[in-house]
XYZ file of C-alpha atoms in Angstrom:
529
model
C -9.056 35.864 114.935
C -11.591 38.394 116.177
C -15.002 38.683 114.594
C -16.007 41.878 112.829
C -18.432 42.769 115.621
C -15.680 42.452 118.217
C -13.381 44.591 116.122
C -15.985 47.322 115.821
C -17.011 47.231 119.494
C -15.973 50.388 121.382
C -13.271 49.967 123.965
C -14.269 50.409 127.574
C -12.620 53.418 129.189
C -9.812 52.604 131.581
C -9.677 54.014 135.104
C -6.552 56.157 135.027
C -6.019 58.877 137.609
C -7.174 61.505 135.103
C -10.283 59.498 134.192
C -11.235 59.122 137.863
C -10.780 62.872 138.391
C -12.986 63.686 135.385
C -15.669 61.217 136.483
C -15.747 62.538 140.071
C -15.882 66.191 138.992
C -18.605 65.360 136.498
C -20.550 63.637 139.280
C -20.127 66.702 141.513
C -21.451 68.973 138.757
C -24.478 66.743 138.270
C -25.146 66.596 142.016
C -25.120 70.397 142.308
C -27.623 70.674 139.471
C -29.743 67.857 140.931
C -30.523 69.709 144.171
C -32.814 72.494 142.865
C -34.369 70.118 140.303
C -35.289 67.530 142.949
C -36.642 70.220 145.283
C -38.659 71.843 142.491
C -40.152 68.513 141.381
C -41.046 67.719 144.993
C -42.972 71.008 145.121
C -44.744 70.085 141.869
C -45.843 66.781 143.414
C -46.767 68.654 146.637
C -44.477 66.602 148.878
C -41.632 67.590 151.223
C -38.300 68.537 149.532
C -36.518 65.601 151.183
C -38.946 63.220 149.457
C -37.570 64.443 146.131
C -33.949 64.485 147.311
C -34.133 60.948 148.714
C -35.624 59.753 145.419
C -32.809 61.435 143.473
C -30.207 59.702 145.665
C -31.744 56.200 145.758
C -32.832 56.034 142.118
C -29.574 57.640 141.046
C -27.234 55.234 142.825
C -29.130 52.010 142.036
C -29.438 52.788 138.321
C -25.816 53.955 138.204
C -24.633 50.603 139.612
C -27.026 48.209 137.866
C -28.458 50.147 134.900
C -27.976 49.323 131.256
C -26.385 52.658 130.319
C -23.211 53.834 132.110
C -23.070 57.611 132.085
C -26.843 58.103 132.259
C -28.248 59.943 135.285
C -31.580 59.104 136.919
C -33.535 60.808 139.665
C -36.800 62.563 140.503
C -38.299 64.053 137.330
C -40.986 66.549 136.420
C -42.622 64.140 133.972
C -43.512 61.860 136.895
C -44.233 64.657 139.363
C -47.105 66.073 137.310
C -48.807 62.647 137.388
C -48.244 62.175 141.130
C -49.770 65.435 142.310
C -53.426 64.405 141.977
C -52.790 61.180 143.936
C -51.053 63.108 146.730
C -53.783 65.750 146.899
C -56.601 63.188 146.888
C -55.210 60.393 149.066
C -52.003 61.580 150.721
C -48.287 60.894 150.419
C -48.480 57.333 151.813
C -50.507 56.280 148.778
C -47.803 57.850 146.617
C -45.148 55.648 148.249
C -47.336 52.569 147.643
C -47.870 53.601 144.006
C -44.108 54.031 143.527
C -43.477 50.504 144.878
C -46.072 49.058 142.482
C -44.630 51.161 139.673
C -41.239 49.580 140.323
C -42.707 46.068 140.345
C -44.335 46.706 136.959
C -41.043 47.978 135.551
C -39.234 44.871 136.810
C -41.864 42.747 135.043
C -41.255 44.717 131.828
C -37.545 44.040 132.223
C -37.975 40.318 132.911
C -40.241 40.039 129.849
C -37.569 41.897 127.842
C -40.105 44.410 126.575
C -37.486 47.142 126.527
C -36.587 46.017 123.000
C -39.834 47.555 121.729
C -38.226 50.981 122.106
C -36.636 50.147 118.741
C -40.064 50.696 117.198
C -39.867 54.406 117.991
C -39.158 56.142 114.642
C -36.409 58.752 114.299
C -38.856 61.696 113.877
C -40.421 60.701 117.218
C -36.941 60.614 118.771
C -36.180 64.095 117.433
C -39.536 65.358 118.685
C -38.835 63.857 122.114
C -35.438 65.579 122.309
C -36.755 68.933 121.127
C -39.840 68.743 123.338
C -37.847 67.969 126.464
C -35.377 70.756 125.645
C -38.304 73.186 125.531
C -39.733 71.727 128.770
C -36.356 72.175 130.513
C -36.196 75.766 129.233
C -39.723 76.597 130.399
C -39.041 75.014 133.805
C -36.336 77.643 134.405
C -38.759 80.533 133.919
C -39.932 80.179 137.515
C -36.498 81.342 138.683
C -37.105 84.719 136.995
C -40.187 85.280 139.148
C -40.783 86.199 142.771
C -43.709 84.979 144.844
C -45.544 87.342 147.186
C -45.449 85.775 150.663
C -48.912 87.117 151.536
C -50.925 86.521 148.358
C -48.806 83.706 146.884
C -48.991 85.407 143.468
C -45.903 85.062 141.244
C -44.634 88.064 139.296
C -41.633 88.664 137.056
C -38.512 90.183 138.543
C -38.154 93.864 137.700
C -35.442 96.502 137.511
C -32.004 95.663 138.873
C -33.191 92.296 140.187
C -33.919 91.114 136.636
C -30.725 92.695 135.271
C -28.635 90.987 137.966
C -30.324 87.632 137.396
C -29.822 87.806 133.635
C -26.244 88.983 134.046
C -25.302 86.051 136.289
C -27.051 83.584 133.970
C -25.157 84.951 130.947
C -21.882 84.900 132.909
C -22.421 81.232 133.799
C -23.177 80.382 130.181
C -20.100 82.332 129.057
C -17.824 80.376 131.405
C -19.299 77.056 130.217
C -18.823 78.055 126.556
C -15.326 79.559 126.875
C -13.548 77.294 129.400
C -13.288 74.164 127.173
C -11.352 76.287 124.653
C -8.718 76.877 127.337
C -8.655 73.704 129.437
C -10.546 70.498 130.137
C -9.070 70.075 133.595
C -12.453 70.583 135.257
C -15.989 70.320 133.845
C -17.122 73.665 132.458
C -20.555 73.569 134.183
C -18.857 73.080 137.568
C -16.513 75.990 136.854
C -19.481 78.161 135.932
C -21.271 77.357 139.194
C -18.123 78.000 141.279
C -17.235 81.297 139.556
C -20.728 82.766 139.880
C -21.100 81.517 143.490
C -17.802 83.122 144.492
C -18.826 86.439 142.899
C -22.242 86.446 144.581
C -20.941 85.470 148.017
C -17.860 87.688 147.766
C -19.810 90.797 146.731
C -22.790 90.014 148.961
C -25.240 90.246 146.067
C -28.900 89.856 146.969
C -30.064 87.079 144.631
C -32.131 83.945 145.018
C -30.200 80.909 146.254
C -30.895 77.201 146.627
C -31.720 77.807 150.282
C -34.545 80.141 149.263
C -36.355 77.177 147.697
C -36.290 75.038 150.849
C -33.860 73.693 153.462
C -32.126 70.568 152.169
C -30.592 69.285 155.394
C -31.714 65.906 156.685
C -30.615 62.464 157.823
C -30.249 59.143 156.077
C -33.426 57.825 154.428
C -35.169 55.333 156.717
C -37.010 52.140 155.800
C -40.718 52.826 155.843
C -43.589 50.554 154.787
C -46.302 52.700 153.174
C -49.103 53.178 155.688
C -52.006 52.138 153.473
C -54.626 49.397 153.874
C -53.502 46.229 152.107
C -56.740 45.550 150.266
C -58.279 45.570 146.805
C -59.614 49.091 147.237
C -56.074 50.428 147.695
C -54.955 48.543 144.588
C -57.793 50.122 142.609
C -56.609 53.562 143.719
C -52.891 53.196 143.035
C -52.843 50.846 140.002
C -53.849 53.444 137.359
C -51.187 55.837 138.654
C -48.572 53.086 138.848
C -49.206 51.980 135.255
C -48.913 55.547 133.940
C -45.808 56.245 136.058
C -44.158 52.989 134.955
C -44.864 53.739 131.293
C -43.647 57.337 131.427
C -40.572 56.351 133.445
C -39.516 53.590 131.063
C -40.224 55.558 127.889
C -38.209 58.551 129.106
C -35.426 56.285 130.412
C -35.122 54.203 127.245
C -35.255 57.184 124.913
C -32.595 58.912 127.022
C -30.578 55.680 126.905
C -30.709 55.738 123.101
C -29.745 59.407 123.010
C -26.736 58.920 125.309
C -25.716 55.834 123.317
C -25.703 57.890 120.113
C -23.695 60.692 121.732
C -21.066 58.345 123.179
C -21.075 55.848 120.267
C -21.717 52.944 122.638
C -24.535 50.497 123.249
C -26.920 50.248 126.180
C -29.048 47.391 127.490
C -32.740 48.314 127.343
C -34.072 45.360 129.363
C -31.288 45.742 131.935
C -32.234 49.396 132.330
C -35.893 48.407 132.872
C -34.848 46.055 135.682
C -32.630 48.688 137.302
C -35.303 51.400 137.094
C -37.872 49.012 138.573
C -35.636 47.895 141.439
C -34.720 51.518 142.161
C -38.356 52.583 142.406
C -39.310 49.640 144.631
C -36.526 50.592 147.052
C -37.390 54.297 146.792
C -41.008 53.653 147.699
C -39.937 51.796 150.849
C -37.543 54.602 151.858
C -39.879 57.576 151.524
C -38.948 58.723 148.025
C -41.178 59.923 145.206
C -39.738 57.621 142.545
C -37.932 58.630 139.400
C -36.469 57.769 136.014
C -33.698 58.882 133.673
C -33.127 62.649 133.473
C -32.184 63.897 130.036
C -30.899 67.244 131.325
C -28.615 65.763 133.989
C -27.490 63.031 131.591
C -26.448 65.702 129.086
C -24.545 67.583 131.793
C -22.736 64.369 132.731
C -21.846 63.386 129.166
C -20.692 66.883 128.197
C -18.624 67.073 131.404
C -16.790 63.887 130.444
C -18.759 61.324 132.467
C -18.722 57.996 130.634
C -18.665 55.294 133.317
C -20.754 54.192 136.270
C -18.404 56.094 138.575
C -19.853 59.482 137.590
C -23.430 58.410 138.374
C -22.404 56.797 141.668
C -20.411 59.894 142.613
C -23.351 62.183 141.794
C -25.668 60.196 144.089
C -23.122 60.075 146.940
C -22.328 63.777 146.604
C -26.059 64.508 146.775
C -26.379 62.447 149.969
C -23.382 64.236 151.478
C -25.046 67.584 150.700
C -28.127 66.448 152.633
C -26.120 65.121 155.583
C -23.185 67.501 155.915
C -22.970 70.354 153.407
C -26.469 71.812 153.283
C -25.425 75.280 154.614
C -22.834 75.589 151.838
C -25.017 74.240 149.027
C -27.908 76.475 150.062
C -25.724 79.516 149.247
C -25.371 78.582 145.554
C -27.216 81.196 143.459
C -30.045 79.830 141.354
C -28.806 81.970 138.469
C -25.736 79.733 138.129
C -27.865 76.593 137.929
C -30.243 78.264 135.464
C -27.245 79.097 133.288
C -26.155 75.454 133.361
C -29.615 74.278 132.361
C -29.829 76.846 129.537
C -26.590 75.425 128.115
C -28.133 71.965 128.440
C -31.125 73.194 126.432
C -28.850 74.591 123.715
C -26.897 71.342 123.566
C -29.977 69.096 123.678
C -32.206 70.765 121.094
C -31.643 69.333 117.598
C -31.034 72.613 115.778
C -30.681 70.844 112.436
C -34.451 70.229 112.692
C -35.055 73.577 111.008
C -32.771 72.605 108.100
C -34.258 69.168 107.488
C -37.960 69.949 107.923
C -38.373 70.833 104.235
C -36.165 67.942 103.090
C -37.757 65.011 104.914
C -41.151 63.501 103.965
C -44.076 65.686 104.978
C -45.452 62.949 107.255
C -42.167 62.750 109.184
C -42.120 66.543 109.552
C -45.681 66.476 110.931
C -44.783 63.674 113.384
C -41.693 65.568 114.556
C -43.661 68.758 115.206
C -46.557 66.830 116.768
C -44.374 64.944 119.253
C -42.558 68.157 120.178
C -45.847 69.961 120.839
C -47.490 67.129 122.777
C -44.343 66.666 124.923
C -44.509 70.338 125.903
C -48.256 70.590 126.482
C -49.063 67.114 127.797
C -46.470 64.514 128.759
C -43.819 62.341 127.185
C -45.727 59.042 127.227
C -48.701 60.517 125.363
C -46.359 62.245 122.891
C -44.433 59.073 122.056
C -47.594 56.964 121.732
C -49.192 59.579 119.468
C -46.016 59.815 117.399
C -45.697 56.052 116.965
C -49.394 55.685 116.042
C -49.252 58.482 113.467
C -46.017 57.067 112.007
C -47.540 53.580 111.833
C -50.695 54.857 110.148
C -48.607 56.840 107.672
C -46.559 53.740 106.887
C -49.716 51.662 106.495
C -51.172 54.258 104.122
C -48.014 54.344 101.997
C -47.695 50.541 102.002
C -51.354 50.144 101.012
C -50.646 52.000 97.764
C -47.806 49.631 96.833
C -49.955 46.534 96.168
C -49.957 45.792 92.456
C -49.624 42.871 90.043
C -48.056 42.032 86.681
C -50.182 39.651 84.617
C -49.046 37.011 82.088
C -50.515 33.872 80.483
C -48.535 30.625 80.395
C -48.502 27.914 77.728
C -51.296 26.014 79.492
C -53.643 28.984 79.249
C -53.425 29.841 82.950
C -53.420 33.507 83.838
C -50.695 34.445 86.339
C -50.968 37.439 88.672
C -47.486 38.232 90.018
C -48.132 40.340 93.123
C -45.921 43.210 94.270
C -46.190 44.605 97.802
C -47.542 43.470 101.194
C -51.082 42.179 101.675
C -52.490 43.499 104.966
C -55.405 45.508 106.310
C -54.358 48.649 104.473
C -53.917 47.048 101.060
C -56.769 44.498 101.185
C -59.188 46.730 99.225
C -56.607 47.474 96.540
C -55.816 43.751 96.329
C -59.423 42.949 95.381
C -59.449 45.579 92.637
C -56.521 43.914 90.839
C -58.479 40.801 89.815
C -61.209 40.276 87.202
C -62.909 36.871 87.794
C -65.481 37.414 85.030
C -62.923 37.804 82.244
C -60.181 35.515 83.588
C -59.665 31.925 82.292
C -60.782 28.889 84.321
C -57.396 28.503 86.019
C -55.805 31.501 87.738
C -52.480 31.552 89.613
C -51.618 34.211 92.207
C -47.828 34.373 92.613
C -46.719 35.770 95.991
C -42.971 35.696 95.266
C -42.720 39.486 95.778
C -45.525 39.764 98.316
C -46.332 38.723 101.881
C -49.565 37.940 103.671
C -49.137 39.943 106.870
C -52.303 39.705 108.946
C -55.867 38.416 109.345
C -57.158 41.027 106.904
C -54.845 39.538 104.271
C -56.287 36.085 104.882
C -59.787 37.463 104.656
C -58.918 39.148 101.373
C -57.643 35.842 99.915
C -60.745 34.045 101.163
C -63.016 36.684 99.596
C -61.081 36.446 96.317
C -61.411 32.640 96.283
C -65.171 33.009 96.798
C -65.420 35.401 93.855
C -63.718 32.897 91.540
C -65.735 30.001 92.969
C -68.995 31.785 92.216
C -68.085 31.940 88.511
C -66.860 28.319 88.478
C -63.161 29.039 88.275
C -60.179 27.787 90.300
C -57.663 29.923 92.176
C -54.128 28.719 92.978
C -51.520 30.288 95.288
C -47.821 30.046 94.600
C -44.572 31.084 96.337
C -46.043 31.725 99.754
C -43.342 32.261 102.376
C -43.317 29.766 105.298
C -44.877 32.257 107.711
C -47.637 32.979 105.187
C -48.358 29.268 104.885
C -48.539 29.111 108.684
C -51.167 31.843 108.620
C -53.169 29.905 106.048
C -52.838 26.734 108.110
C -54.005 28.498 111.269
C -56.930 29.938 109.352
C -58.347 26.428 108.920
C -61.378 26.409 106.633
C -61.242 30.161 106.129
C -59.070 29.774 103.002
C -60.178 26.960 100.711
C -57.884 27.356 97.725
C -55.352 25.129 96.002
C -51.810 25.930 97.042
C -49.337 24.985 94.333
C -46.206 23.462 95.797
C -43.091 25.438 94.954
C -40.358 23.667 92.974
C -37.291 22.699 95.014
C -34.188 24.537 93.941
C -30.810 23.263 95.177
C -29.476 26.651 96.135
C -27.364 25.384 99.000
C -26.580 21.897 97.666
C -23.011 20.666 97.824
C -22.700 19.581 94.177
C -19.296 17.894 94.686
C -20.910 15.596 97.246
C -23.847 14.986 94.908
C -21.495 14.005 92.062
C -19.686 11.556 94.329
C -23.005 9.917 95.243
C -23.903 9.520 91.569
C -20.561 7.910 90.644
C -20.667 5.390 93.506
C -21.906 1.899 92.506
C -25.436 1.176 93.645
C -25.936 -1.704 96.044
C -27.641 -4.759 94.690
């Protein structure tokens, strides 16, 4: 008989001919969208385009094979690129490769220590803010395609006249194909169809629009093994370690939040620690093969999922297609109009943004609404790691504030004249002051019992509060007893040593789980002489 968890577990998709076709076409769609993204992020980091493309291939294929979330796409990302640029400008690209290797080692350590589980501590408002913030970031990143750069002055200006009309028209056409095609057929992924239709129109009519080739040539050979040319000394470590720590943190946070998002969309589970290991291994390899490092890409992951990609095959195919573009098909790929890829990304933005945010903002607690808006804003104006940390801290402080107001006590007097304070709520740093205000040592009888049956001592501040309370009663010559402390609370008191010098009343033993039939048999058996 199967357990309930086995019965509820989602079935793994089988590899029928149709499934393989869907996965391969989804991978092709992702690969086409990866090219301009990787090139653009390479420019942001001020490295050669192939450095970004190699990272997209290596990180993509390793995480697709070994990662904890089938269907998720990884590669070079803008969130990492904006951190890398100052290192490249100050010390050169070789230091970047060394930093990426160290970044990968740190991520492997996180995976071995199973720290990926702490992503569960990210509250839902932070998750919504992350999704909305990244959707806005993806949208804003496309604005550069609506501008032209003067070759002499290097100044960017918005497209004007027919150039802007043509660009907007092709973007809208791409979006229209992606929206309409699934209503007719699911034979091929809608984003791929949109790219093909617009490319055929542009090439067939000879329209003068920006193409992938206008960004940079993407042709190249296989990535080659390359040990970063940096001095192996403590000074180098001092230079790269701060960057590596930040890159590792941003990479894992974005990857694990994307993992959770894809898991929710596909109603499946992902392995957080396994993903940490895969991301780390991928970045170590990338650093030794001249890549800029990477992490999960929410935009590409959404394209893959919405195109039908559910297995590792789609991610592997995307990476291999990307490599084939670099090796063999660069002249063809360079003819793809950027307008088609912008249209794909705009549809990703529409699908990624949680539009129900506007409906629930006035229904959820005000603190959650503030956290949601705060994380969204910080993601857009700073970076994801800072946004998530800020969101978690604000959520934790809000919880602590609310919990601090829950400490209370019901008082009674027993037949022996002892006053009993029956506590309600957790005793921790936030509620310690309120805990002290509950008691009145001057007016209380000589024996006072504090009953913790509905309370918990959570931290050192709780211990200190108990110690301070015991001192107050001791000063007026009265005795304080503690009752119904949970085992972990008693451990805290034990570890505190002489900090808490109060009498702990032993709890009565209740036979909740006693086998009474067995007990009856024992009682009826004759006793030995």
